[in-house]
XYZ file of C-alpha atoms in Angstrom:
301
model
C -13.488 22.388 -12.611
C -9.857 23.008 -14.000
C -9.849 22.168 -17.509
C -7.855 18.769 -18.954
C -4.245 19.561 -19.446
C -2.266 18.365 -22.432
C 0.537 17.100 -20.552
C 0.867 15.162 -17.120
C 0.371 17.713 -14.424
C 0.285 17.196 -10.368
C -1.172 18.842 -7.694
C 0.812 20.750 -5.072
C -0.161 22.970 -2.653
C -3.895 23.738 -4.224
C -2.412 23.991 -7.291
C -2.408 21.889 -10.722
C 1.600 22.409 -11.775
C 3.205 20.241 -14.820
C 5.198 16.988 -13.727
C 8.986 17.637 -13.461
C 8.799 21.289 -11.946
C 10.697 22.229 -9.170
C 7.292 22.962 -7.219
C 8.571 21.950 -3.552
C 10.693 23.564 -1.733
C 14.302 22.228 -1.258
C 13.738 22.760 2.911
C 10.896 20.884 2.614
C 10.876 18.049 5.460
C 9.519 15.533 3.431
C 12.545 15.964 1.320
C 15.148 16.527 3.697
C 14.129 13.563 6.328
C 11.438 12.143 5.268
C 8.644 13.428 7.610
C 5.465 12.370 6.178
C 2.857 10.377 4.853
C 1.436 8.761 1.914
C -0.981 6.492 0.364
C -1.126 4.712 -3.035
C -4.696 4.682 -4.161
C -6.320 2.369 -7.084
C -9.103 4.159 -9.458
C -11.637 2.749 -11.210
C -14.515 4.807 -13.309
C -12.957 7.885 -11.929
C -13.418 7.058 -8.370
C -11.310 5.809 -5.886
C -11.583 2.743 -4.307
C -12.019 2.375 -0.543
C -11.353 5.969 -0.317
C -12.639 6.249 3.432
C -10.013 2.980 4.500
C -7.311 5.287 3.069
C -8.611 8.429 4.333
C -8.879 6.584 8.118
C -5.179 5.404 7.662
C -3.845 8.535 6.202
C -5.442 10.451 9.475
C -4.688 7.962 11.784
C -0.577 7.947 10.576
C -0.690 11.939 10.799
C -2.059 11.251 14.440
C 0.897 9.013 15.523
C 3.378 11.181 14.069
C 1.670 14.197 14.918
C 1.180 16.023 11.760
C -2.004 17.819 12.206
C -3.892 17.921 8.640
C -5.651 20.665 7.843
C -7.865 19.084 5.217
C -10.813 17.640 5.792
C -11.735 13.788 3.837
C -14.087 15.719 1.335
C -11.383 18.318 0.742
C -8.644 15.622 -0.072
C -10.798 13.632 -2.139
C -11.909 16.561 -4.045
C -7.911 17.451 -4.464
C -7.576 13.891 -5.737
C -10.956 14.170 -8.356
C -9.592 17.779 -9.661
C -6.169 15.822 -10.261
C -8.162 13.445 -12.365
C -9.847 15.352 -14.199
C -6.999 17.628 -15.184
C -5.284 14.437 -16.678
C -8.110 12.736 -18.248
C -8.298 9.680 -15.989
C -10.369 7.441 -15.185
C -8.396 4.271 -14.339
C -5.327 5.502 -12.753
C -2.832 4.937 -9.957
C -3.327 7.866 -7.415
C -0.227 8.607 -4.800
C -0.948 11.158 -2.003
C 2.254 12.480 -0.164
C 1.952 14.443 2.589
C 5.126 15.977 4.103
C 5.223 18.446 7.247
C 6.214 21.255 5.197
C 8.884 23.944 4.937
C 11.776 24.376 7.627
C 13.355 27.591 7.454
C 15.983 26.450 9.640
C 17.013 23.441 7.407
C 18.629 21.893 9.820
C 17.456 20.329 13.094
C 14.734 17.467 14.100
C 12.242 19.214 15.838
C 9.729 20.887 13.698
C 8.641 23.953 13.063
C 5.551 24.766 15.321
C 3.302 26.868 13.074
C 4.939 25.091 9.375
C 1.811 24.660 6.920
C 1.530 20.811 5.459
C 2.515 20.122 2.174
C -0.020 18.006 -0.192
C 1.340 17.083 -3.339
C -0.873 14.596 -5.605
C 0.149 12.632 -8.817
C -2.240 10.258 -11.020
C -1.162 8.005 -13.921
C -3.033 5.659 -16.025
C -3.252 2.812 -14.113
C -0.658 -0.508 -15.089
C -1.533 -3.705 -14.255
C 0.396 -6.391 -12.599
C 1.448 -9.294 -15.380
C -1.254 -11.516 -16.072
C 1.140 -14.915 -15.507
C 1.876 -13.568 -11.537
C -1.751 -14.236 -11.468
C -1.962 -17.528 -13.014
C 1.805 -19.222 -11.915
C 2.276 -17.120 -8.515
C 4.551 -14.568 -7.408
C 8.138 -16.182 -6.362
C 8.865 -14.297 -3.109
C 12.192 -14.512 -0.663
C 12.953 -13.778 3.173
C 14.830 -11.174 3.519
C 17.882 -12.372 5.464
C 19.435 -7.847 5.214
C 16.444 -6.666 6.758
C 14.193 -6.332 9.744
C 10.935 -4.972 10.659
C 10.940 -3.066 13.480
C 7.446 -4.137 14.778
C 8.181 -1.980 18.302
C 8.264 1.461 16.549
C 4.811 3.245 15.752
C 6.331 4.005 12.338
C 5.530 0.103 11.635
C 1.830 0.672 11.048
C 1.926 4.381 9.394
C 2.516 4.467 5.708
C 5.899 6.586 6.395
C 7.426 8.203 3.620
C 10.949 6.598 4.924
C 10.955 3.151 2.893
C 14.512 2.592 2.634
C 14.103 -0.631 4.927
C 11.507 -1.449 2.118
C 14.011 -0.377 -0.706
C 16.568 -2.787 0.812
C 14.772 -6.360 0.926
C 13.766 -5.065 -2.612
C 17.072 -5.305 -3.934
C 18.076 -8.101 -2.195
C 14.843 -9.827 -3.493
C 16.057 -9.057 -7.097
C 19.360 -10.054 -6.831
C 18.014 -13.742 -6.368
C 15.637 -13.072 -8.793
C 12.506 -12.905 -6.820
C 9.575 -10.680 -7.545
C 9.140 -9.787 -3.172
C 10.733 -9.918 -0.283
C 8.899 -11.129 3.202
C 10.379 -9.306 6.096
C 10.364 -10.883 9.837
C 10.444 -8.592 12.708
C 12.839 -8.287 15.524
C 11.218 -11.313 17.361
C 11.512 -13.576 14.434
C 8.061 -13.340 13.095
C 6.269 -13.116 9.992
C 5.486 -8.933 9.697
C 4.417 -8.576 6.044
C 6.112 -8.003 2.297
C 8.029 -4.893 1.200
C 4.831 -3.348 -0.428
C 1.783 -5.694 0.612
C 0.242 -7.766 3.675
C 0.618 -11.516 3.795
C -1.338 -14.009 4.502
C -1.277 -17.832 4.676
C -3.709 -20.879 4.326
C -2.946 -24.245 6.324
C -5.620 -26.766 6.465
C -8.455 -24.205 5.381
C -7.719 -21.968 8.306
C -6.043 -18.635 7.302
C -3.922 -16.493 9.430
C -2.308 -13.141 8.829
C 0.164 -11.667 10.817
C -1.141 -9.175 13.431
C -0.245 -4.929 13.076
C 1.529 -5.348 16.350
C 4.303 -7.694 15.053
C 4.570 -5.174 12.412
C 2.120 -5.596 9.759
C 0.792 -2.590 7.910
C -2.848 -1.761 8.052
C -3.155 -2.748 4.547
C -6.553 -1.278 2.568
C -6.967 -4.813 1.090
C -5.930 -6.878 3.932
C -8.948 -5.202 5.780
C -11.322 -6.063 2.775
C -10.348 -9.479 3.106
C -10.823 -10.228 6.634
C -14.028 -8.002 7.534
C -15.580 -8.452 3.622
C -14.071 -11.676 1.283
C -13.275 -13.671 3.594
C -16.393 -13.843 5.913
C -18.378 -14.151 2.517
C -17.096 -17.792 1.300
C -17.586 -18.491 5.531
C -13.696 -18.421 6.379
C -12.247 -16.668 9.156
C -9.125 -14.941 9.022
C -6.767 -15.296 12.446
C -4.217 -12.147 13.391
C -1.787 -14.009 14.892
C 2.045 -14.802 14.965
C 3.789 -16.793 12.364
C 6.972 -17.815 12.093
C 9.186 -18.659 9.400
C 8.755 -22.231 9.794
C 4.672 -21.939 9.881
C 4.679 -19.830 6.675
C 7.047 -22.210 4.939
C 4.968 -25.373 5.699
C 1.572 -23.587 4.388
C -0.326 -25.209 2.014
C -1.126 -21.521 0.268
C 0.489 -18.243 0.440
C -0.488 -14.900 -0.949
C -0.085 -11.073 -0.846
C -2.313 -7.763 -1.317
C -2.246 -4.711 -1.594
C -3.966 -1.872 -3.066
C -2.641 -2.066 -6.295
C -2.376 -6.115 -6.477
C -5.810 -6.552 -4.805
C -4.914 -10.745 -3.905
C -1.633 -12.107 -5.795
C -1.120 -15.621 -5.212
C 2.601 -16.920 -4.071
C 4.247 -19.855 -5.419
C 7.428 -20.291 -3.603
C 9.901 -19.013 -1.358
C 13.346 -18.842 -1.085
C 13.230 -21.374 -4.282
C 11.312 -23.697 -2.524
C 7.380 -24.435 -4.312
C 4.891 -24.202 -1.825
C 2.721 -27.357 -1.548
C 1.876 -27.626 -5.781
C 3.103 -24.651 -6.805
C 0.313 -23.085 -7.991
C -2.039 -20.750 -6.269
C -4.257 -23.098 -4.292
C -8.059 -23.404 -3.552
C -8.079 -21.181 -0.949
C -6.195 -18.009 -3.071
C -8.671 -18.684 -6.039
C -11.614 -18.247 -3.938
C -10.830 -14.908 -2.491
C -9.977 -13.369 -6.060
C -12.926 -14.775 -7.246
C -14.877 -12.898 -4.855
C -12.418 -9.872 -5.032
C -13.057 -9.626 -8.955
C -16.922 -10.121 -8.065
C -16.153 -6.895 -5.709
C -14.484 -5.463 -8.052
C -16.792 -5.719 -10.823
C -19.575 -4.065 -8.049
C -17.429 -1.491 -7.736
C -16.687 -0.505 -11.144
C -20.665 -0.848 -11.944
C -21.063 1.997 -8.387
C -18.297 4.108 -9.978
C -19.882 4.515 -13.415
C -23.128 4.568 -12.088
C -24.928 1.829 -14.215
């Protein structure tokens, strides 16, 4: 085990280097056209959480874009445990990029045949969302600048090109909103510029299926397969429109980082009371009851 560093370090390549250092190559692909693949990973007692949902979507992406990885799950999370340890973390935010490595030619689209992977880890103490997103909602728009392609097989790989992303962001925080929901190329509900959405009408909920563009988000799955099924609810994949999402009694959003963040209006407009609803405040309840199960596995009480 590499011993704890004094200063922020990062692991590239099999090896622990100090933040800041010009450690990847400048004809790197990830660099020059962003070809490759991440994931943003919560941990809690020093251990990841839903590691093998990650690891599943990590090698799934590198299968549609074919990157062949030449890591195995136990090597990677290993990597990720040694980057841990060498910063003295134990609740941290974990990002693992993975690029297709260097092009000696620097120039063309086709890549190199025999080009080694690049795997470059950072962790940093983990920072909360706001406490009052929790309690009053999130305020989210529709991005009117941006649409999600739902027809490309980028759409459901965590691809390390996120300008479309970067672009409903802006234009979110230029109307001061904290998110922006982006429709597909069909009009339909796809997902948020860093989480999954999901609705509640009635006590039914619905999320938006992968093929109209939705990622497949780590916490959407533990909702429908796990949360959801536990307090007896169903969740539907299926389309949504603008209209249907607007006229829901609850909205909310999740992600890995989030876990379940409650929405309280869009474009301006307060959904139903304007606070996060039954529905919402049942599923964190049993997320933070999941949570708290986890964090008891992790430190192994």
């Amino acid at each position: 085990m590499d011993a704890i560093s004094e200063k922020p370090v990062c692991y590239v390549n099999g090896q622990l280097v100090p933040e800041g250092t010009g450690a990847v190559s400048a004809l790197d692909r990830g660099l020059l056209l962003g070809d490759g693949l991440f994931e943003t990973m919560r941990v809690l007692g020093g251990g990841i959480l839903q590691w093998q949902r990650h690891w599943e979507r990590l090698h799934s992406g590198a299968q549609t874009i074919r990157l062949a990885l030449p890591w195995t799950a136990d090597e990677l999370h290993q990597a990720v445990g040694q980057t841990l340890h060498a910063n003295n973390l134990c609740e941290a935010t974990v990002r693992l990029t993975v690029t297709r490595g260097f092009s000696p030619a620097a120039r063309g689209l086709l890549p190199p045949a025999d080009a080694p992977p690049t795997l470059l880890i950072r962790a940093t103490p983990f920072a909360p969302y706001p406490d009052h997103l929790y309690r009053d909602g999130m305020r989210v728009i529709i991005s009117r600048k941006v649409r999600r392609n739902e027809q490309s097989p980028l759409s459901r790989v965590k691809s390390l090109n996120y300008l479309d992303n970067i672009l409903a962001r802006q234009e979110a925080a230029e109307k001061s909103a904290d998110e922006a929901l982006m429709l597909n190329t069909r009009d339909s509900m796809a997902c948020a510029t860093a989480a999954n959405v999901f609705c509640a009408h009635a006590g039914r909920l619905r999320t938006p299926p992968v093929a109209d563009g939705a990622l497949p988000g780590t916490i959407r799955a533990l909702v429908r397969e796990d949360l959801a099924p536990s307090l007896g609810r169903v969740v539907d994949e299926t389309q949504l429109d603008e209209s249907a999402l607007l006229n829901s009694d609850e909205v909310f959003l999740t992600n890995a980082l989030m876990g379940i963040m409650p929405v309280c209006a869009i474009d301006g407009r307060p959904l139903s009371t304007g606070a996060p609803g039954p529905v919402t405040r049942g599923l964190r309840a049993a997320y933070e009851r999941w949570f708290v199960q986890q964090k008891t596995k992790k430190e192994g009480r």
